[in-house]
Structures are given as C-alpha cells and as structure tokens.
Tab-separated table of C-alpha atoms in Angstrom:
chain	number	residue	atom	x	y	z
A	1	UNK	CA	124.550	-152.439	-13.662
A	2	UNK	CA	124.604	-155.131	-10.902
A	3	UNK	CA	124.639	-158.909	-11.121
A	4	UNK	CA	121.195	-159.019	-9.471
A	5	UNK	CA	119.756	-156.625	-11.798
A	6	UNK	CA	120.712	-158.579	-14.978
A	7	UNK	CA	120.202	-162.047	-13.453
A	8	UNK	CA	116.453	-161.301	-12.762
A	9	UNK	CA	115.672	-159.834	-15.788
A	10	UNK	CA	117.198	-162.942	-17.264
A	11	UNK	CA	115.160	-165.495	-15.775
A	12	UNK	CA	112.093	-162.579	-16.444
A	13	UNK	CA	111.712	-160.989	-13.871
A	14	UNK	CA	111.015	-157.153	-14.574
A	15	UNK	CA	113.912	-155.499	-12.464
A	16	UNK	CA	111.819	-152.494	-12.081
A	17	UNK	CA	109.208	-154.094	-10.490
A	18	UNK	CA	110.869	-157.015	-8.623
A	19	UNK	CA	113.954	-155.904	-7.494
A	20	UNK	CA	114.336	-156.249	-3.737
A	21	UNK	CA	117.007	-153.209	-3.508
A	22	UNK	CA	119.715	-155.412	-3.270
A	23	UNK	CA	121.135	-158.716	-2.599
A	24	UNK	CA	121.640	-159.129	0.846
A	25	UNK	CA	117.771	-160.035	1.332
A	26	UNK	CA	118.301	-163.199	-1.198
A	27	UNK	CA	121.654	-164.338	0.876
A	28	UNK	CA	119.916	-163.998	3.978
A	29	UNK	CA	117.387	-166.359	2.511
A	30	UNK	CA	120.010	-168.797	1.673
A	31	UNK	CA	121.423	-169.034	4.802
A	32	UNK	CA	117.564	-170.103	5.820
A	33	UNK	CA	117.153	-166.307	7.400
A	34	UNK	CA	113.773	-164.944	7.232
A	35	UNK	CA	113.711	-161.231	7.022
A	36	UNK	CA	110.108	-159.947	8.370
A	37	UNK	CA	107.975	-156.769	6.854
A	38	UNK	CA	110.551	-153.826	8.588
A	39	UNK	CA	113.396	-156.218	8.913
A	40	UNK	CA	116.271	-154.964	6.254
A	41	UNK	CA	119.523	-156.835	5.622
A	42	UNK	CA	122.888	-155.869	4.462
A	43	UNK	CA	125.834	-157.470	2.713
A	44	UNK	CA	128.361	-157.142	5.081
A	45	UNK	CA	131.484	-157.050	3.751
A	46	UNK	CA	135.340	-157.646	5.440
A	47	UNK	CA	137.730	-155.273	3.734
A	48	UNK	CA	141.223	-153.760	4.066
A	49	UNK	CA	141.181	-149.227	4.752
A	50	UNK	CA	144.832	-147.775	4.933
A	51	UNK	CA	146.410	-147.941	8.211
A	52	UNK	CA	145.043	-144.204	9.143
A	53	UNK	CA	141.801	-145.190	7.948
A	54	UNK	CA	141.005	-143.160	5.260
A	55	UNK	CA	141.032	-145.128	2.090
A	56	UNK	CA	139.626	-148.294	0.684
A	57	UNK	CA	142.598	-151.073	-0.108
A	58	UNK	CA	140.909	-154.300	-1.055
A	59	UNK	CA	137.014	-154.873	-1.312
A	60	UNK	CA	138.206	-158.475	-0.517
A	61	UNK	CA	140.254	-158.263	2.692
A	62	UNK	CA	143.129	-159.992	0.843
A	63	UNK	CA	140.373	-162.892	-0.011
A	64	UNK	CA	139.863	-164.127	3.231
A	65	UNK	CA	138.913	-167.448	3.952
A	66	UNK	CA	135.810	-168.146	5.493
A	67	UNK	CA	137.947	-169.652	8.925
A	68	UNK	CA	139.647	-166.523	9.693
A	69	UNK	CA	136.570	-163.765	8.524
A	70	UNK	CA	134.758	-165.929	11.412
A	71	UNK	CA	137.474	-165.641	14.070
A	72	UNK	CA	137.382	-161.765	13.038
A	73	UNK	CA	133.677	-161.160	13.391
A	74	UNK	CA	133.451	-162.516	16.839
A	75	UNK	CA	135.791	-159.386	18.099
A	76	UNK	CA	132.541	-157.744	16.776
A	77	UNK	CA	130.253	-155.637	19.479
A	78	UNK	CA	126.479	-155.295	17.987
A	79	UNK	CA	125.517	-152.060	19.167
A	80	UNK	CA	121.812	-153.027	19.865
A	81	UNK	CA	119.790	-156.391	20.219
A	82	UNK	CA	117.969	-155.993	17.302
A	83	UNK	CA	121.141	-156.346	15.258
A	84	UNK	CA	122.577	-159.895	13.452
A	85	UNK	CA	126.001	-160.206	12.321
A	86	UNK	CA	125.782	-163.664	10.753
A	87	UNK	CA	129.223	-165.274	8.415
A	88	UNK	CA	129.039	-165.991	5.578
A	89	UNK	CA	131.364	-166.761	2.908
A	90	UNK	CA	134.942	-165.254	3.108
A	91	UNK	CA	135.054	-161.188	2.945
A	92	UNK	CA	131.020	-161.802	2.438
A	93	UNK	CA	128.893	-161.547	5.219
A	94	UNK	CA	125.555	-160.268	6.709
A	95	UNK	CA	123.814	-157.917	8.811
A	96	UNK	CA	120.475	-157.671	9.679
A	97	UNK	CA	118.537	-155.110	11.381
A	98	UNK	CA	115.365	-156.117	12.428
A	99	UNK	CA	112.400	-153.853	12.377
A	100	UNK	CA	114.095	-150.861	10.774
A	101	UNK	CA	111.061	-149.427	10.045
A	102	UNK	CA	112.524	-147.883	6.701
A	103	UNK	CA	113.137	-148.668	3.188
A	104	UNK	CA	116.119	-150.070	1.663
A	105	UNK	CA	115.884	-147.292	-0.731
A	106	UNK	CA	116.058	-144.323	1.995
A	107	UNK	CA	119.839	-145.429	2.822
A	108	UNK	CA	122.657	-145.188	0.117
A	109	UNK	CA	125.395	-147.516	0.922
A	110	UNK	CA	127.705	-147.616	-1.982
A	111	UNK	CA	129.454	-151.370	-3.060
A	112	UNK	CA	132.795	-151.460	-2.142
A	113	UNK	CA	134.134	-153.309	-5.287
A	114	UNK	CA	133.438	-150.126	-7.131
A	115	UNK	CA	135.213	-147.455	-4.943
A	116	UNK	CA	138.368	-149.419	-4.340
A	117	UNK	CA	141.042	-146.517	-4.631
A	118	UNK	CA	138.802	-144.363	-2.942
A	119	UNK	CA	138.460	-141.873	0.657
A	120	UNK	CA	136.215	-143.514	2.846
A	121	UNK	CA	133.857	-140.829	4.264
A	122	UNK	CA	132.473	-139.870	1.239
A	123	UNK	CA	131.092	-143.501	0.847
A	124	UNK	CA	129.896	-144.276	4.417
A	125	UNK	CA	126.174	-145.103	4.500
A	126	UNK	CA	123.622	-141.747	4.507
A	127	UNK	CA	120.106	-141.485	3.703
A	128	UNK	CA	118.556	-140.635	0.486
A	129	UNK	CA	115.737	-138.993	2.505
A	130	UNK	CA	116.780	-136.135	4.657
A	131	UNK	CA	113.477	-135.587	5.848
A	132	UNK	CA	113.088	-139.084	7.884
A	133	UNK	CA	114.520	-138.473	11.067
A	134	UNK	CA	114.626	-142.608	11.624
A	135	UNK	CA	116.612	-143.039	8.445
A	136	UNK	CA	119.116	-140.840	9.500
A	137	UNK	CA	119.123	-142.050	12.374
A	138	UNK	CA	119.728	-145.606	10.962
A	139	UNK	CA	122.487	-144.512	8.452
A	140	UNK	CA	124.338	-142.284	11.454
A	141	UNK	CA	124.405	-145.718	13.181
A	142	UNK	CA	125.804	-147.736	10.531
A	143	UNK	CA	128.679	-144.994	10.070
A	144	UNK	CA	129.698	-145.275	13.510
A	145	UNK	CA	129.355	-148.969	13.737
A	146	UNK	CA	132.172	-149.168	10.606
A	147	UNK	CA	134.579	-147.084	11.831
A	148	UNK	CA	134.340	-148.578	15.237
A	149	UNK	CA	134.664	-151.750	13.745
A	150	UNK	CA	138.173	-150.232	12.037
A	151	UNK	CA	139.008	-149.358	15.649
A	152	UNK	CA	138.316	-153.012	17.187
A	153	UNK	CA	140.366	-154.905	14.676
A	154	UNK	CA	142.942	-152.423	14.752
A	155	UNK	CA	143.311	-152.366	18.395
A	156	UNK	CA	143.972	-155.841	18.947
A	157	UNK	CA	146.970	-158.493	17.504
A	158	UNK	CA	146.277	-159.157	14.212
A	159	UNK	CA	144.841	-162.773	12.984
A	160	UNK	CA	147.760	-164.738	11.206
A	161	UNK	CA	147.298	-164.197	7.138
A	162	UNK	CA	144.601	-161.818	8.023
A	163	UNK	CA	144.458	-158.571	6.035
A	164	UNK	CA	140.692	-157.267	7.271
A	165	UNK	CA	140.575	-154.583	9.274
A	166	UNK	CA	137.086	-153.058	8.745
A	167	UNK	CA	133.757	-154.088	7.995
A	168	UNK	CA	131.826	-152.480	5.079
A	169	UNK	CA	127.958	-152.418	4.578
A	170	UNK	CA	126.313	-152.232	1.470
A	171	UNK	CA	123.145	-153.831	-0.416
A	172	UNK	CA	120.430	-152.784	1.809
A	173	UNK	CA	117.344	-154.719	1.216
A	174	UNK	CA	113.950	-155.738	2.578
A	175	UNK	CA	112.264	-159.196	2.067
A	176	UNK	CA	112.007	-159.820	-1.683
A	177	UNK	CA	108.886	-160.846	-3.219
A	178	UNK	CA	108.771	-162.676	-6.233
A	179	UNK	CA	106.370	-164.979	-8.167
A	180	UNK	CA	107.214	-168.270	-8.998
A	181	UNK	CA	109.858	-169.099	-12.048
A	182	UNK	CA	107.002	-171.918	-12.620
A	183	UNK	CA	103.840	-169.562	-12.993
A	184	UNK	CA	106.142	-166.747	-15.107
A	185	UNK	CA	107.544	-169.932	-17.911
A	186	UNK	CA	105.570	-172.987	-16.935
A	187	UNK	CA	109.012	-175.187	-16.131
A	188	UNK	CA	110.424	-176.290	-13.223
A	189	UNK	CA	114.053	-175.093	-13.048
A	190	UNK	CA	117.481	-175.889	-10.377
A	191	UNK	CA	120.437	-172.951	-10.165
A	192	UNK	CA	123.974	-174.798	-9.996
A	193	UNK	CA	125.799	-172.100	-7.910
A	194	UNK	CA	128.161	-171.259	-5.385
A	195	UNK	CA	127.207	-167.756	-4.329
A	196	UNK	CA	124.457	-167.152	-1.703
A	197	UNK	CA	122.553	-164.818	-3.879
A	198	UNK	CA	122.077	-167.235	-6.001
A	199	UNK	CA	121.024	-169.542	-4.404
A	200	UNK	CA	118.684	-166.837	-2.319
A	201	UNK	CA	117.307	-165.703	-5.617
A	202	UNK	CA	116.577	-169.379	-6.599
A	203	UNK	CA	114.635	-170.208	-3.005
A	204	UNK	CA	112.556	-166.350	-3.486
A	205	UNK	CA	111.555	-167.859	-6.994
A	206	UNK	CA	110.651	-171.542	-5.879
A	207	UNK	CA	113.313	-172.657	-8.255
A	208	UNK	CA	115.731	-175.675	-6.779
A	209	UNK	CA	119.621	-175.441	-5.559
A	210	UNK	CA	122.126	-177.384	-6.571
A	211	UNK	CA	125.305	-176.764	-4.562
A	212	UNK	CA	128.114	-178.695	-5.427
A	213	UNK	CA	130.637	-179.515	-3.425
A	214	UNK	CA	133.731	-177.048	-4.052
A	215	UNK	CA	131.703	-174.727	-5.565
A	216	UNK	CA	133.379	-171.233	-3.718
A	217	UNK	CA	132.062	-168.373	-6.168
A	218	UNK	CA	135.383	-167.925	-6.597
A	219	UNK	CA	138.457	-168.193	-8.937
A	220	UNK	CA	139.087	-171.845	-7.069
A	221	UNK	CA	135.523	-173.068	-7.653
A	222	UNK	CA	135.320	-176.876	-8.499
A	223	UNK	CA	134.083	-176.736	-12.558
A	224	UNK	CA	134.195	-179.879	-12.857
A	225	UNK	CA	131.796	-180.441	-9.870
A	226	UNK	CA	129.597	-177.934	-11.157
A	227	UNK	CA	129.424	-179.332	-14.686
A	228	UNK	CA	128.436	-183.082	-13.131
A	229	UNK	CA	125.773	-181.144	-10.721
A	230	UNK	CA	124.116	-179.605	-13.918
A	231	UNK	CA	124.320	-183.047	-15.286
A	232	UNK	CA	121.655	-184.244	-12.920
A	233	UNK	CA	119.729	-181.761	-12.406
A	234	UNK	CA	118.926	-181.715	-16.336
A	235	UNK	CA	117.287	-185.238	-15.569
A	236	UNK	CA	114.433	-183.979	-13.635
A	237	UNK	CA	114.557	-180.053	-14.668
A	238	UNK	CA	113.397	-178.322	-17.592
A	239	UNK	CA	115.579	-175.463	-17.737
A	240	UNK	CA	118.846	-175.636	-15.568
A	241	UNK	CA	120.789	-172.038	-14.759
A	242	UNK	CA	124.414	-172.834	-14.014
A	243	UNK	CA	126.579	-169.532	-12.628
A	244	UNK	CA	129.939	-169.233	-12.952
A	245	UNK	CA	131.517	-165.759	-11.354
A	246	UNK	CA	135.678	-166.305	-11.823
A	247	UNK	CA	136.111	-163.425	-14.902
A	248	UNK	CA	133.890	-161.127	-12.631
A	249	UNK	CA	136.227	-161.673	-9.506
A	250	UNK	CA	139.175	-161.801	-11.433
A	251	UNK	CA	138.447	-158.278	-12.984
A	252	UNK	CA	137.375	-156.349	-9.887
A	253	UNK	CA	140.744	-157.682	-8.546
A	254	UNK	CA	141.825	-155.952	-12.046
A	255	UNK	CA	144.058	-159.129	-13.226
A	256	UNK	CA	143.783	-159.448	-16.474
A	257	UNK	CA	145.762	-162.677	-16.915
A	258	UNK	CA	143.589	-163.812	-13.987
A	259	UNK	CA	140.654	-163.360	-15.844
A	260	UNK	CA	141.900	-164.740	-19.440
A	261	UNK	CA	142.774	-167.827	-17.211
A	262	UNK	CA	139.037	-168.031	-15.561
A	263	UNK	CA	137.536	-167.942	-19.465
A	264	UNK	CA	139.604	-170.256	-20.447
A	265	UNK	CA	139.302	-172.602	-17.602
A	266	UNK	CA	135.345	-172.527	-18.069
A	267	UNK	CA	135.978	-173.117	-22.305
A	268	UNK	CA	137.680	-175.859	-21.489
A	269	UNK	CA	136.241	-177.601	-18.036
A	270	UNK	CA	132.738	-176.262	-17.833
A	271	UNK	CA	131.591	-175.553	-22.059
A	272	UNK	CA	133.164	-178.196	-23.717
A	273	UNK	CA	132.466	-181.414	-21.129
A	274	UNK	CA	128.559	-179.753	-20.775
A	275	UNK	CA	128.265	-180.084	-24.697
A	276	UNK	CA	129.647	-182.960	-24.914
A	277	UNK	CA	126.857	-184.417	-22.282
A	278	UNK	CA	123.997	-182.781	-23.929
A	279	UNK	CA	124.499	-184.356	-27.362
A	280	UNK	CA	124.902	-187.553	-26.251
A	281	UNK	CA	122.413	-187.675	-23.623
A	282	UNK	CA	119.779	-185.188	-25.450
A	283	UNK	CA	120.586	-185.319	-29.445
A	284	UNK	CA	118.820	-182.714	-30.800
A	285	UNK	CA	116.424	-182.270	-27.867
A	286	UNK	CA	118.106	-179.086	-25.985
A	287	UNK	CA	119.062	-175.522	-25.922
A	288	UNK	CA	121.733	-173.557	-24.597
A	289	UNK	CA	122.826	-169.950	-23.461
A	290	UNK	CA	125.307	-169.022	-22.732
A	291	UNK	CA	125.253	-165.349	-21.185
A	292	UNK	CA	127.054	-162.639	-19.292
A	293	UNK	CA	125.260	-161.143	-16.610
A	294	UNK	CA	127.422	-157.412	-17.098
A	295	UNK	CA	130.573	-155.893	-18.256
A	296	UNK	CA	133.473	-155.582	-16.011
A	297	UNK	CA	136.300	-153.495	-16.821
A	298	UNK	CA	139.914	-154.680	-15.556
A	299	UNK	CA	141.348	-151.264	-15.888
A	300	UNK	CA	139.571	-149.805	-12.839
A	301	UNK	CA	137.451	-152.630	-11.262
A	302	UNK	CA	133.955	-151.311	-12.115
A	303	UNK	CA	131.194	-152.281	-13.691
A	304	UNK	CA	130.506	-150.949	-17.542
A	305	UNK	CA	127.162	-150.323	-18.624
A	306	UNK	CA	127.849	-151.765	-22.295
A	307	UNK	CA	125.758	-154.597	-23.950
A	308	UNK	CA	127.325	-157.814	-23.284
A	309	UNK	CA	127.398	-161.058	-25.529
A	310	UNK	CA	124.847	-164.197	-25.340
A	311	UNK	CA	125.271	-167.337	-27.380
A	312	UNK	CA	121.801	-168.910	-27.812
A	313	UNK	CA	121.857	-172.289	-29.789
A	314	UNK	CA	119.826	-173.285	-31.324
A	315	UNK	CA	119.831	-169.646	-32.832
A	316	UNK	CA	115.884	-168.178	-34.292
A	317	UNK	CA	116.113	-168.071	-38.304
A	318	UNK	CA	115.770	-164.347	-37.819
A	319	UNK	CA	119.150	-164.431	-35.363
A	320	UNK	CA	121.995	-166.193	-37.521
A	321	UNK	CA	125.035	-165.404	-37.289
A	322	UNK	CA	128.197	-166.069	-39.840
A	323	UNK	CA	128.978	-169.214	-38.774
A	324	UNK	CA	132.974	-168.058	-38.054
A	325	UNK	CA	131.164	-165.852	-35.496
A	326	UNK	CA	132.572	-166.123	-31.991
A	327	UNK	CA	131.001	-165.170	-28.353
A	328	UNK	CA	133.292	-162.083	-28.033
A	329	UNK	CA	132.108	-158.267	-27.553
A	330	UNK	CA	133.837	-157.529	-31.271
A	331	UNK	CA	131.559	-160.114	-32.698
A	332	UNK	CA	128.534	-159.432	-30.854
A	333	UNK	CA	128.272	-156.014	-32.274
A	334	UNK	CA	126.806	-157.015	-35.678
A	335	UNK	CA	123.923	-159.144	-34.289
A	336	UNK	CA	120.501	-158.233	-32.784
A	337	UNK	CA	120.044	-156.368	-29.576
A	338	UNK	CA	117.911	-158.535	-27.200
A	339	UNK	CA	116.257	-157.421	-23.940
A	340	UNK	CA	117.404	-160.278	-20.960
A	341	UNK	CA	113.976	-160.695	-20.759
A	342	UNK	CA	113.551	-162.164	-23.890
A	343	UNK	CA	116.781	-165.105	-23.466
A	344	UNK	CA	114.042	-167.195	-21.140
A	345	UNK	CA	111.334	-167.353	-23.696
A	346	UNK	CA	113.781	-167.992	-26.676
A	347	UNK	CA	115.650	-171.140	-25.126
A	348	UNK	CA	111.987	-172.354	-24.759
A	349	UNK	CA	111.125	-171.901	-28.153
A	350	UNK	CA	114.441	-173.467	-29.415
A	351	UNK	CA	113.618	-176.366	-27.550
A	352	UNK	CA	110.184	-176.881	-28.502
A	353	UNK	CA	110.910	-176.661	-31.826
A	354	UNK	CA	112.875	-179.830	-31.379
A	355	UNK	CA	109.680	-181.666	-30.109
A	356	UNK	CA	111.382	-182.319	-26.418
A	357	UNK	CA	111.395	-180.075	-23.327
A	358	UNK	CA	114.198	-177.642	-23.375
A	359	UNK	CA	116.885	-177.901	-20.994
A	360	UNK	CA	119.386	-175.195	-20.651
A	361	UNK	CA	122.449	-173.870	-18.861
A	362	UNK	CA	122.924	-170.705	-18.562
A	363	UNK	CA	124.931	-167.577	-16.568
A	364	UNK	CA	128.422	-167.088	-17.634
C-alpha cells in the first residue's frame, strides 16, 4: 500500500475509482504543471547504483539537497522535445512526457524505496502490455534514458557532497480527475504540508494549501511552523488535514532510533501544542484524528500491508476504548476495524454532535 492510496481513501475518495496511477500527476500539479489528455508524468527520482551499476544504494541519493539535485539535472540530455525534466524537491523530481499516447497502467516502473538492496535490470521500466508496440516503445526509452543518465553523472567530476549518480523513474500517471472535497462532505478544507503530492492532491480536489515555511517533508521539517499554519487555517476551514511524513522517511532509511525520534518530536511539538490550541480556542466544539496513512517496516524499508492505528476523539459510543488505551499497533488490535473511508464522515459527526462545525487535523 502507497501513501496516495490511503490518503485518498481517507479524505473519501474511492481509490479504485479515483486513483490517477500514481503521484507524479498530483506533484506536477503543484508545481502549477498541467498535464493534457496523453500527457503522462513521472516521479523522477535522484538515487545512488553501485559504482558498476548494477545495484540500488540509496533511494535518496544520500538526501540531497534541493541546490545540488539542480546543478545535477542540468548535466541531463532529454532525448526528445516532447520530454520535461523539471526539479523538484531534493532526490524528488519530475518528468513529463507529453502526448504519450498510453496509459500509466501499460508501463510498470517499480518505486525505488522498496527495492533498495536490489539488481537494477530487473526493475527498469517495461510494459504491462506486450501487445502495444508504442508502450514498449515508451518503456525501451525510459530504460535507456536511466542508464545513460548513470553514464553522464559518472563520466564527469563529481558535485561536492553529492552522492547521485542515476536518475530513477517511477509513478507513472496521467491527469487525475477528481470531484471536489466540497461536493463529496459539504466543507471547505486546507492541507498543511510539505510534500508536493500533497499539496497536488489538495489543488485536484479544490481543497486549499497551506505551506509553511520550513516545511521540507522531511525529518528537518519546521513542526512548529506547521502546527501555527494549522492554527489559521482552522479559522476559516472546516476540516483542516495536516501531514507529517518524518517516521515514514526515517523507516525507509531503516533507522529505527531515527524514527522513535520523529514520533516523539511530533508528540511533543506538533500533538500536544495543537491540543492545547483547540481547547482553548474551540472548547468542546472540535474533532480530531489522528491517522497513519500505512505501515512501514524498519527492518527492510518496505511498506507492510497491516492495519494501522487512528485516534478519533471524540470517539462514537459504539467505538470506546479503555481509557489506558494508547495509539500504538498493540493497542489498536482490540478495537473496531474501520474502512479510511469512513474517518471523513466520523470527524463530521463528532463535531456536529457538539453543535459547532468540526475542525480537524489529521495525517500522521
């Protein structure tokens, strides 16, 4: 399960029928990139191989800033004119080809924070649909344009502190199409995030972004910046979505004390301060998730396919919990199974009950 996947269905948006393939669509969007009927876009990843080339090192190029993954991407040659290479942030990146002709779903182009270990050429993009001639021919393209792109950095004196040295597509996706977070709920709602698929996702539902300044979508992410943007946005917005991604990096870099660091910093920077403004500023007149979009495991990297905890507050009758409970997986396992669909329509009903509009943060 992907972050996309579970995000969507938690603002209620059936994944099956609204998922635009993949990501890269909704970042292009946030970078105010229009992707046309044919056009598909790809994250675009900077990441470390071996020095022969053969294995994947680091999904993150050594985390990268965003400085130096620019000075790295203009060694890049586009092989034809309908081709965009546009930075992004850090290792992340985009490329667009425009009028593909195909769909996203006739390329496989595996993620490379799940194969990090792993011999390349197994995972280099290939179609799904060996009967199109033009998605093969797309996918044969996109293999040669990595490994040339191995060659180029390679060839020439490395950047100082630089460890890319190839770039990595994955994510293919077409222009996303989704209703309104307004018609679906019948409340206006902001995302508070840092990463550009957020922020994509919240301009394809007609939701408003928040970005705070320091907010990275990483580890050094400014929480307390993030908290005070939530803040205001709960002023004019019924429901507020604030994402926080530090455990998720911190376990595909498979750092456990690095992760038990990024939970605690949100406990105490991002949970505690959040609470303490929503009871003074709306006494019992709010609701709150808080929710965890998937599993990921530290010992490998990956993603799990397990259930994950959510906190809702104020809980249904039918929902209690013993009130020692605590937002941990152990815990968890002796309350109800809910669908993410169903965490939207439940924060609105907690908040209704309390005779004021709800307003809620949620995405941990």
């Amino acid at each position: 399960m992907e972050s996309l996947v579970c995000v969507l269905g938690m603002l209620g948006y059936t994944p099956a029928s609204h998922y635009p393939s993949g990501r890269a669509s909704l970042e292009a969007l946030a970078h105010g990139l229009k992707l046309e009927t044919g056009d598909l876009a790809f994250r675009c990843n900077i990441v470390r191989v071996s020095d022969d080339g053969s294995t994947l090192r680091d999904f993150t190029a050594g985390m990268i800033d965003s400085a130096r993954a620019r000075q790295l991407l203009c060694r890049v040659k586009l092989p034809f004119p309908s081709w965009e290479l546009h930075g992004g942030q850090g290792y992340r990146n985009l490329l667009i080809v425009r009028q593909a002709g195909i769909p996203a779903s006739s390329l496989s182009c595996p993620p490379p924070h799940m194969h990090v270990g792993e011999h390349i050429t197994p995972l280099l993009p290939r179609t799904t649909s060996p009967g199109r001639a033009d998605a093969e021919q797309l996918a044969h393209a996109l293999r040669a344009f990595l490994l040339e792109s191995f060659r180029t950095f390679t060839a020439q004196p490395r950047l100082p502190d630089c460890h890319g040295n190839m770039l990595w597509v994955w994510s293919a996706s077409g222009a996303p199409r989704l209703p309104a977070f307004r018609n679906l709920h019948g409340m206006e709602g902001t995302v508070v995030a840092g990463l550009d698929f957020m922020r994509g996702l919240a301009v394809a539902a007609r939701l408003n972004v928040a970005i705070p300044p320091g907010a990275t979508g990483y580890i050094d992410t400014d929480y307390t910046a993030k908290v005070r943007a939530t803040c205001t946005a709960l002023e004019t917005s019924d429901m507020v979505i604030l994402h926080l991604n530090a455990p998720d990096e911190a376990a595909h870099l498979r750092k456990a004390d690095l992760k038990i660091q990024a939970i605690e910093t949100i406990d105490r920077l991002v949970l505690t301060p959040l609470l303490h403004h929503l009871r003074g500023r709306f006494p019992h007149a709010f609701s709150l998730a808080v929710c965890i979009d998937h599993m990921t495991r530290v010992t490998d990297g990956k993603h799990a396919p397990d259930p994950t905890p959510c906190l809702i507050w104020p809980a249904p009758d039918d929902m209690l919990l013993p009130a020692d409970s605590r937002l941990t997986e152990k815990c968890a396992q002796g309350g109800p199974l809910l669908s993410a669909g169903e965490i939207v329509p439940l924060l609105a009903r907690a908040g209704l009950a309390q005779s004021i509009r709800p307003a809620a943060g949620s995405g941990l």
